[in-house]
Structures are given as C-alpha cells and as structure tokens.
PDB file of C-alpha atoms and ligand atoms in Angstrom:
ATOM      1  CA  UNK N   1      -0.136   0.059  -0.075  1.00 46.00           C
ATOM      2  CA  UNK N   2       1.310   3.402  -0.743  1.00 48.00           C
ATOM      3  CA  UNK N   3       2.163   5.327   2.226  1.00 46.00           C
ATOM      4  CA  UNK N   4       0.316   8.433   2.855  1.00 46.00           C
ATOM      5  CA  UNK N   5       2.381  11.367   3.751  1.00 48.00           C
ATOM      6  CA  UNK N   6       1.832  12.975   7.385  1.00 48.00           C
ATOM      7  CA  UNK N   7       1.121  16.382   5.845  1.00 45.00           C
ATOM      8  CA  UNK N   8      -1.859  14.905   4.221  1.00 57.00           C
ATOM      9  CA  UNK N   9      -3.145  13.172   7.072  1.00 87.00           C
ATOM     10  CA  UNK N  10      -3.213  16.285   9.492  1.00 97.00           C
ATOM     11  CA  UNK N  11      -5.726  18.717   8.584  1.00 97.00           C
ATOM     12  CA  UNK N  12      -5.987  22.666   9.502  1.00 98.00           C
ATOM     13  CA  UNK N  13      -9.142  21.585  11.675  1.00 98.00           C
ATOM     14  CA  UNK N  14      -6.774  19.078  13.331  1.00 98.00           C
ATOM     15  CA  UNK N  15      -4.546  21.575  14.276  1.00 98.00           C
ATOM     16  CA  UNK N  16      -7.006  24.163  15.430  1.00 98.00           C
ATOM     17  CA  UNK N  17      -8.975  21.426  17.285  1.00 98.00           C
ATOM     18  CA  UNK N  18      -5.563  20.337  19.034  1.00 98.00           C
ATOM     19  CA  UNK N  19      -4.473  24.131  20.634  1.00 98.00           C
ATOM     20  CA  UNK N  20      -8.159  24.609  21.480  1.00 98.00           C
ATOM     21  CA  UNK N  21      -8.221  21.564  23.673  1.00 98.00           C
ATOM     22  CA  UNK N  22      -4.802  22.313  25.013  1.00 98.00           C
ATOM     23  CA  UNK N  23      -6.153  25.783  25.533  1.00 98.00           C
ATOM     24  CA  UNK N  24      -9.372  24.227  27.631  1.00 97.00           C
ATOM     25  CA  UNK N  25      -6.954  21.929  29.460  1.00 97.00           C
ATOM     26  CA  UNK N  26      -4.443  24.855  30.390  1.00 97.00           C
ATOM     27  CA  UNK N  27      -7.422  26.869  31.596  1.00 96.00           C
ATOM     28  CA  UNK N  28      -8.320  24.312  34.290  1.00 95.00           C
ATOM     29  CA  UNK N  29      -4.930  24.562  35.653  1.00 94.00           C
ATOM     30  CA  UNK N  30      -3.853  21.074  34.747  1.00 96.00           C
ATOM     31  CA  UNK N  31      -0.752  21.711  32.967  1.00 96.00           C
ATOM     32  CA  UNK N  32       1.869  23.189  35.550  1.00 94.00           C
ATOM     33  CA  UNK N  33       4.025  24.630  33.180  1.00 96.00           C
ATOM     34  CA  UNK N  34       4.222  27.055  30.521  1.00 96.00           C
ATOM     35  CA  UNK N  35       2.183  26.455  26.892  1.00 97.00           C
ATOM     36  CA  UNK N  36       2.509  28.636  23.889  1.00 98.00           C
ATOM     37  CA  UNK N  37      -0.662  28.251  21.485  1.00 98.00           C
ATOM     38  CA  UNK N  38      -0.777  29.045  18.050  1.00 98.00           C
ATOM     39  CA  UNK N  39      -3.549  29.880  15.617  1.00 98.00           C
ATOM     40  CA  UNK N  40      -3.534  31.600  12.210  1.00 98.00           C
ATOM     41  CA  UNK N  41      -0.468  29.680  10.512  1.00 98.00           C
ATOM     42  CA  UNK N  42      -2.056  26.225   9.992  1.00 98.00           C
ATOM     43  CA  UNK N  43      -2.110  26.424   6.386  1.00 98.00           C
ATOM     44  CA  UNK N  44       1.332  27.804   5.696  1.00 98.00           C
ATOM     45  CA  UNK N  45       2.763  24.913   7.834  1.00 98.00           C
ATOM     46  CA  UNK N  46       0.678  22.432   6.024  1.00 98.00           C
ATOM     47  CA  UNK N  47       1.608  23.810   2.803  1.00 98.00           C
ATOM     48  CA  UNK N  48       5.470  23.760   3.746  1.00 98.00           C
ATOM     49  CA  UNK N  49       5.369  20.077   4.896  1.00 98.00           C
ATOM     50  CA  UNK N  50       3.608  19.429   1.730  1.00 97.00           C
ATOM     51  CA  UNK N  51       5.423  21.183  -0.651  1.00 97.00           C
ATOM     52  CA  UNK N  52       9.001  20.076   0.673  1.00 98.00           C
ATOM     53  CA  UNK N  53       7.746  16.204   1.275  1.00 97.00           C
ATOM     54  CA  UNK N  54       8.946  16.575   4.893  1.00 98.00           C
ATOM     55  CA  UNK N  55       9.041  12.866   5.970  1.00 96.00           C
ATOM     56  CA  UNK N  56      10.659  10.458   8.282  1.00 94.00           C
ATOM     57  CA  UNK N  57      14.390  11.061   7.057  1.00 97.00           C
ATOM     58  CA  UNK N  58      14.048  14.696   7.869  1.00 98.00           C
ATOM     59  CA  UNK N  59      14.654  16.478  10.946  1.00 98.00           C
ATOM     60  CA  UNK N  60      12.511  19.206  12.392  1.00 98.00           C
ATOM     61  CA  UNK N  61      13.551  21.758  15.083  1.00 98.00           C
ATOM     62  CA  UNK N  62      11.282  24.276  16.650  1.00 98.00           C
ATOM     63  CA  UNK N  63      10.987  26.215  19.500  1.00 98.00           C
ATOM     64  CA  UNK N  64       8.428  27.115  22.523  1.00 98.00           C
ATOM     65  CA  UNK N  65       5.392  26.804  20.078  1.00 98.00           C
ATOM     66  CA  UNK N  66       5.849  23.580  18.285  1.00 98.00           C
ATOM     67  CA  UNK N  67       2.793  21.464  18.730  1.00 98.00           C
ATOM     68  CA  UNK N  68       1.705  21.861  15.259  1.00 98.00           C
ATOM     69  CA  UNK N  69       5.276  20.961  13.959  1.00 98.00           C
ATOM     70  CA  UNK N  70       5.082  17.801  15.973  1.00 98.00           C
ATOM     71  CA  UNK N  71       1.601  16.652  14.620  1.00 98.00           C
ATOM     72  CA  UNK N  72       2.908  17.565  11.432  1.00 98.00           C
ATOM     73  CA  UNK N  73       6.026  15.598  11.643  1.00 98.00           C
ATOM     74  CA  UNK N  74       4.136  12.617  12.776  1.00 97.00           C
ATOM     75  CA  UNK N  75       4.109  12.535  16.598  1.00 98.00           C
ATOM     76  CA  UNK N  76       0.727  10.832  17.316  1.00 97.00           C
ATOM     77  CA  UNK N  77      -1.644  12.953  18.902  1.00 98.00           C
ATOM     78  CA  UNK N  78      -2.112  11.232  22.257  1.00 98.00           C
ATOM     79  CA  UNK N  79       1.689  10.993  22.707  1.00 98.00           C
ATOM     80  CA  UNK N  80       2.026  14.547  21.906  1.00 98.00           C
ATOM     81  CA  UNK N  81      -0.689  15.450  24.592  1.00 98.00           C
ATOM     82  CA  UNK N  82       1.022  13.338  27.147  1.00 98.00           C
ATOM     83  CA  UNK N  83       4.139  15.380  26.834  1.00 98.00           C
ATOM     84  CA  UNK N  84       2.421  18.599  26.981  1.00 98.00           C
ATOM     85  CA  UNK N  85       0.282  17.421  30.253  1.00 98.00           C
ATOM     86  CA  UNK N  86       3.838  16.475  31.729  1.00 98.00           C
ATOM     87  CA  UNK N  87       5.140  19.845  31.274  1.00 97.00           C
ATOM     88  CA  UNK N  88       7.105  19.797  28.068  1.00 98.00           C
ATOM     89  CA  UNK N  89       5.069  21.796  25.895  1.00 98.00           C
ATOM     90  CA  UNK N  90       8.245  24.629  25.559  1.00 97.00           C
ATOM     91  CA  UNK N  91      10.797  21.647  24.754  1.00 97.00           C
ATOM     92  CA  UNK N  92       9.230  18.736  23.051  1.00 98.00           C
ATOM     93  CA  UNK N  93      11.878  16.275  21.904  1.00 98.00           C
ATOM     94  CA  UNK N  94      10.665  12.938  20.248  1.00 98.00           C
ATOM     95  CA  UNK N  95      14.042  11.729  18.745  1.00 98.00           C
ATOM     96  CA  UNK N  96      12.065   8.710  17.437  1.00 97.00           C
ATOM     97  CA  UNK N  97      10.274  11.201  15.086  1.00 98.00           C
ATOM     98  CA  UNK N  98      13.355  13.535  14.302  1.00 98.00           C
ATOM     99  CA  UNK N  99      11.994  16.368  16.002  1.00 98.00           C
ATOM    100  CA  UNK N 100      13.899  18.302  18.512  1.00 98.00           C
ATOM    101  CA  UNK N 101      12.809  21.783  20.098  1.00 98.00           C
ATOM    102  CA  UNK N 102      14.105  24.318  22.751  1.00 98.00           C
ATOM    103  CA  UNK N 103      12.608  26.927  24.746  1.00 97.00           C
ATOM    104  CA  UNK N 104      15.851  29.174  24.187  1.00 97.00           C
ATOM    105  CA  UNK N 105      15.692  31.869  21.828  1.00 97.00           C
ATOM    106  CA  UNK N 106      18.808  31.462  19.153  1.00 92.00           C
ATOM    107  CA  UNK N 107      19.515  27.654  20.415  1.00 95.00           C
ATOM    108  CA  UNK N 108      19.270  24.873  17.901  1.00 97.00           C
ATOM    109  CA  UNK N 109      20.598  27.101  14.996  1.00 97.00           C
ATOM    110  CA  UNK N 110      23.797  25.588  15.140  1.00 97.00           C
ATOM    111  CA  UNK N 111      22.290  21.956  15.837  1.00 98.00           C
ATOM    112  CA  UNK N 112      20.160  22.178  12.604  1.00 98.00           C
ATOM    113  CA  UNK N 113      23.301  23.330  10.595  1.00 98.00           C
ATOM    114  CA  UNK N 114      25.303  20.471  12.179  1.00 98.00           C
ATOM    115  CA  UNK N 115      22.832  17.627  11.505  1.00 98.00           C
ATOM    116  CA  UNK N 116      22.571  19.175   7.867  1.00 98.00           C
ATOM    117  CA  UNK N 117      26.494  18.721   7.755  1.00 98.00           C
ATOM    118  CA  UNK N 118      26.432  15.565   9.030  1.00 98.00           C
ATOM    119  CA  UNK N 119      23.695  14.358   6.692  1.00 98.00           C
ATOM    120  CA  UNK N 120      25.909  16.017   3.783  1.00 98.00           C
ATOM    121  CA  UNK N 121      29.022  14.155   4.692  1.00 98.00           C
ATOM    122  CA  UNK N 122      27.809  10.732   5.113  1.00 98.00           C
ATOM    123  CA  UNK N 123      25.768  11.176   2.258  1.00 97.00           C
ATOM    124  CA  UNK N 124      22.334  10.095   3.920  1.00 97.00           C
ATOM    125  CA  UNK N 125      19.248  11.158   2.657  1.00 96.00           C
ATOM    126  CA  UNK N 126      17.002  13.738   4.750  1.00 98.00           C
ATOM    127  CA  UNK N 127      17.028  17.276   5.418  1.00 98.00           C
ATOM    128  CA  UNK N 128      16.720  19.827   8.626  1.00 98.00           C
ATOM    129  CA  UNK N 129      13.965  22.159   8.663  1.00 98.00           C
ATOM    130  CA  UNK N 130      14.450  24.899  11.452  1.00 98.00           C
ATOM    131  CA  UNK N 131      11.076  26.739  12.393  1.00 98.00           C
ATOM    132  CA  UNK N 132      11.135  30.119  14.336  1.00 98.00           C
ATOM    133  CA  UNK N 133       9.849  33.510  14.743  1.00 98.00           C
ATOM    134  CA  UNK N 134      10.621  36.631  13.026  1.00 98.00           C
ATOM    135  CA  UNK N 135      12.570  38.010  16.161  1.00 98.00           C
ATOM    136  CA  UNK N 136      14.625  34.869  16.463  1.00 98.00           C
ATOM    137  CA  UNK N 137      15.553  35.365  12.743  1.00 98.00           C
ATOM    138  CA  UNK N 138      17.087  38.693  13.756  1.00 98.00           C
ATOM    139  CA  UNK N 139      19.505  37.214  16.222  1.00 98.00           C
ATOM    140  CA  UNK N 140      23.219  36.734  15.320  1.00 97.00           C
ATOM    141  CA  UNK N 141      23.067  32.736  15.684  1.00 98.00           C
ATOM    142  CA  UNK N 142      20.192  32.515  13.168  1.00 98.00           C
ATOM    143  CA  UNK N 143      22.335  35.009  10.733  1.00 98.00           C
ATOM    144  CA  UNK N 144      25.770  32.603  11.259  1.00 98.00           C
ATOM    145  CA  UNK N 145      23.828  29.391  10.606  1.00 98.00           C
ATOM    146  CA  UNK N 146      22.050  30.842   7.526  1.00 98.00           C
ATOM    147  CA  UNK N 147      25.602  32.185   6.301  1.00 98.00           C
ATOM    148  CA  UNK N 148      27.530  28.784   6.990  1.00 98.00           C
ATOM    149  CA  UNK N 149      24.487  26.568   5.472  1.00 98.00           C
ATOM    150  CA  UNK N 150      24.434  28.970   2.366  1.00 98.00           C
ATOM    151  CA  UNK N 151      28.318  29.113   1.726  1.00 97.00           C
ATOM    152  CA  UNK N 152      28.611  25.088   2.379  1.00 98.00           C
ATOM    153  CA  UNK N 153      24.971  24.454   0.586  1.00 97.00           C
ATOM    154  CA  UNK N 154      24.074  22.154   3.417  1.00 98.00           C
ATOM    155  CA  UNK N 155      20.433  20.505   3.212  1.00 98.00           C
ATOM    156  CA  UNK N 156      18.937  23.033   5.818  1.00 98.00           C
ATOM    157  CA  UNK N 157      15.850  25.387   5.267  1.00 98.00           C
ATOM    158  CA  UNK N 158      14.974  27.875   7.600  1.00 98.00           C
ATOM    159  CA  UNK N 159      11.315  28.652   8.030  1.00 98.00           C
ATOM    160  CA  UNK N 160      10.388  32.053   9.345  1.00 98.00           C
ATOM    161  CA  UNK N 161       6.957  32.649  10.628  1.00 98.00           C
ATOM    162  CA  UNK N 162       6.450  36.287  11.424  1.00 98.00           C
ATOM    163  CA  UNK N 163       3.611  37.075  13.709  1.00 98.00           C
ATOM    164  CA  UNK N 164       5.243  40.657  14.004  1.00 98.00           C
ATOM    165  CA  UNK N 165       5.916  40.361  18.022  1.00 98.00           C
ATOM    166  CA  UNK N 166       8.488  39.060  20.197  1.00 97.00           C
ATOM    167  CA  UNK N 167       6.169  38.388  23.297  1.00 96.00           C
ATOM    168  CA  UNK N 168       4.657  41.788  23.275  1.00 94.00           C
ATOM    169  CA  UNK N 169       7.504  43.791  21.611  1.00 97.00           C
ATOM    170  CA  UNK N 170       6.862  45.270  18.159  1.00 98.00           C
ATOM    171  CA  UNK N 171       9.715  43.257  16.307  1.00 98.00           C
ATOM    172  CA  UNK N 172      10.358  45.655  13.251  1.00 98.00           C
ATOM    173  CA  UNK N 173      10.320  48.780  15.594  1.00 98.00           C
ATOM    174  CA  UNK N 174      13.064  47.296  17.428  1.00 98.00           C
ATOM    175  CA  UNK N 175      15.340  46.898  14.496  1.00 98.00           C
ATOM    176  CA  UNK N 176      14.073  50.106  12.750  1.00 98.00           C
ATOM    177  CA  UNK N 177      13.456  48.268   9.764  1.00 97.00           C
ATOM    178  CA  UNK N 178      10.356  47.449   7.941  1.00 95.00           C
ATOM    179  CA  UNK N 179      11.630  43.821   6.715  1.00 97.00           C
ATOM    180  CA  UNK N 180      13.659  41.115   7.885  1.00 98.00           C
ATOM    181  CA  UNK N 181      17.454  41.547   7.185  1.00 98.00           C
ATOM    182  CA  UNK N 182      17.452  38.678   4.633  1.00 98.00           C
ATOM    183  CA  UNK N 183      14.908  40.303   2.255  1.00 97.00           C
ATOM    184  CA  UNK N 184      16.841  40.652  -0.992  1.00 96.00           C
ATOM    185  CA  UNK N 185      19.966  39.074  -0.198  1.00 98.00           C
ATOM    186  CA  UNK N 186      21.449  35.862  -1.263  1.00 97.00           C
ATOM    187  CA  UNK N 187      20.930  34.206   2.239  1.00 98.00           C
ATOM    188  CA  UNK N 188      16.952  34.252   1.377  1.00 98.00           C
ATOM    189  CA  UNK N 189      17.290  31.159  -0.664  1.00 96.00           C
ATOM    190  CA  UNK N 190      17.778  29.092   2.206  1.00 97.00           C
ATOM    191  CA  UNK N 191      14.721  30.796   3.893  1.00 98.00           C
ATOM    192  CA  UNK N 192      11.050  30.522   3.741  1.00 98.00           C
ATOM    193  CA  UNK N 193       9.228  33.306   5.030  1.00 98.00           C
ATOM    194  CA  UNK N 194       5.507  33.825   5.824  1.00 98.00           C
ATOM    195  CA  UNK N 195       3.477  36.317   7.990  1.00 98.00           C
ATOM    196  CA  UNK N 196       0.337  35.281  10.258  1.00 98.00           C
ATOM    197  CA  UNK N 197      -1.439  36.817  13.005  1.00 98.00           C
ATOM    198  CA  UNK N 198      -1.348  34.845  16.238  1.00 98.00           C
ATOM    199  CA  UNK N 199      -4.856  34.201  17.460  1.00 98.00           C
ATOM    200  CA  UNK N 200      -3.474  33.261  20.880  1.00 98.00           C
ATOM    201  CA  UNK N 201      -1.095  35.445  23.295  1.00 97.00           C
ATOM    202  CA  UNK N 202       2.609  34.879  23.103  1.00 97.00           C
ATOM    203  CA  UNK N 203       2.294  32.497  25.951  1.00 96.00           C
ATOM    204  CA  UNK N 204      -0.878  30.898  28.026  1.00 95.00           C
ATOM    205  CA  UNK N 205      -4.183  32.782  27.606  1.00 95.00           C
ATOM    206  CA  UNK N 206      -3.676  35.995  28.813  1.00 88.00           C
ATOM    207  CA  UNK N 207      -5.086  35.798  32.226  1.00 85.00           C
ATOM    208  CA  UNK N 208      -3.579  34.236  35.349  1.00 82.00           C
ATOM    209  CA  UNK N 209      -4.270  30.310  35.897  1.00 78.00           C
ATOM    210  CA  UNK N 210      -4.291  28.735  39.781  1.00 73.00           C
ATOM    211  CA  UNK N 211      -3.233  25.589  40.152  1.00 68.00           C
TER     212      UNK N 211
HETATM  213  C1  TPP G 301      17.605  33.165  25.567  1.00 86.71           C
HETATM  214  C2  TPP G 301      16.184  33.571  25.653  1.00 86.71           C
HETATM  215  N1  TPP G 301      15.783  35.144  25.982  1.00 86.71           N
HETATM  216  C3  TPP G 301      14.502  35.388  26.093  1.00 86.71           C
HETATM  217  C4  TPP G 301      13.636  34.125  26.174  1.00 86.71           C
HETATM  218  C5  TPP G 301      12.086  34.857  26.477  1.00 86.71           C
HETATM  219  N2  TPP G 301      11.703  34.757  24.894  1.00 86.71           N
HETATM  220  C6  TPP G 301      10.781  33.631  24.718  1.00 86.71           C
HETATM  221  S1  TPP G 301      10.016  33.492  23.142  1.00 86.71           S
HETATM  222  C7  TPP G 301      10.631  35.138  22.875  1.00 86.71           C
HETATM  223  C8  TPP G 301      10.379  35.998  21.608  1.00 86.71           C
HETATM  224  C9  TPP G 301      10.521  35.211  20.323  1.00 86.71           C
HETATM  225  O1  TPP G 301      10.163  36.212  19.326  1.00 86.71           O
HETATM  226  P1  TPP G 301       9.679  35.278  17.843  1.00 86.71           P
HETATM  227  O2  TPP G 301      11.178  34.808  17.611  1.00 86.71           O
HETATM  228  O3  TPP G 301       9.246  36.312  17.215  1.00 86.71           O
HETATM  229  O4  TPP G 301       8.826  34.375  18.358  1.00 86.71           O
HETATM  230  P2  TPP G 301       7.487  34.289  18.268  1.00 86.71           P
HETATM  231  O5  TPP G 301       6.857  35.323  18.508  1.00 86.71           O
HETATM  232  O6  TPP G 301       7.033  33.578  17.126  1.00 86.71           O
HETATM  233  O7  TPP G 301       7.056  33.018  19.404  1.00 86.71           O
HETATM  234  C10 TPP G 301      11.370  35.511  23.909  1.00 86.71           C
HETATM  235  C11 TPP G 301      12.029  36.983  24.132  1.00 86.71           C
HETATM  236  C12 TPP G 301      14.059  33.036  25.761  1.00 86.71           C
HETATM  237  N3  TPP G 301      13.014  32.271  25.730  1.00 86.71           N
HETATM  238  N4  TPP G 301      15.300  33.006  25.432  1.00 86.71           N
END
C-alpha cells in the first residue's frame, strides 16, 4: 500500500482543534508549566510540509510553540498531548520522530546546521528544517547559521513565521526596519518566510491560571 504522508493526514481543523483542547486543559490549571498556543499559521505550515515532502528521514527543529510541528512531523496526537501534560510543551523532543525543540531563543540554529552537515558528509537521505519566529530570525546565531549553510550548501531550510511580535514587543520597531534583514539578499534562498496573525497571546491564555 502506498504510504500517505503525514502532511496529507493532519488537517487545518486538526491543528486548530488540538490547540483549542490544550488551551482548555491549561485553563483548568491541569498543566503546571508554560504553553504557547498558536492560531493562524496552520495552512502555511501544512503547505510547507506538503511542498517540501517533509518525511521521516528529515529533521525538524522548533521552539516553545511547536505543537503543530510535532503533529505534522508524525508524532501521534495522544503521545504529544501526554508530553504537554507532563510539562514539556516548550521543549518537545521526540528523537524517534526526528523532532527536537527548545525554549531558548537562538538555540538549535547551530544544531540544525550541524545535522545538515552530518547528513551531507555521510551522503545520507534527509534534510534539516528549523522553524522560528521573526525575532529569532534577527539574532546573530540565526545569521551565522544561515551564512554557514549557504556557503557550504548544506541541506537545511530555515522557516520564519512572522507574527510581528516578540512576546509583546513590535519586532520591526526594535530593529528600525520594515523588513527582515535577509530580504533581497543571497541568504533568502535558504529561508522560507511567511506572515501570520497569532490568535492567541504569546504565552498561555492572557490571564492568570491558578493551580
Ligand atoms: C535566550 C532567551 N531570551 C529570552 C527568552 C524569552 N522569549 C521567549 S519567546 C521570545 C520572543 C521570540 O520572538 P519570536 O522569535 O518572534 O517568536 P514568536 O513570536 O513566534 O513566539 C522571548 C524573548 C528566551 N526564551 N530565551
């Protein structure tokens, strides 16, 4: 039987419903750790997984807001939910599914490039995909990683989802520029960029939850 890729099976409605369910559990005080919910980027993420045929040989790296990435990468819904209930939402790691995430801004850029370097040297199948926000994409570590990956033509793609905000700060105002640094540069070739408006606050639900 022909295998069906994960991106075809996980729908936009599945992603929205998952975040909604986690939000409801979080609101009841049943998750004693931070969660970062996202709404509004389901279709771009699904399209990227589909277009690039991100599959089991590929590595996905993400940050504090990676529930959707885990589902799209093939982590079973209940396994993911349990990890979130266990307080691991901001640093989801499922080595079996080649997905690793971190709650630290600027981390993992070098890791993704290192994995891509290893894949290339060993002539192995697979690529690295690293998903981050637009403020993370303005960090020095992002620039160094993109520069290195471009110059050595490594199999890594950087995906930047721009919601305009770094927590509650306007990213463009911080940098005094109305566009990301890489726009119209040679480095843009290694970067997929899209904009979205997040339907949730940066973290949690925007209100104090008591346990
Ligand atoms: C080293 C470090 N500094 C600060 C933070 C706190 N922090 C978490 S997310 C974030 C904003 C990141 O903005 P962006 O990259 O645009 O991500 P998004 O809005 O998509 O979550 C900050 C400052 C952190 N996690 N790590």
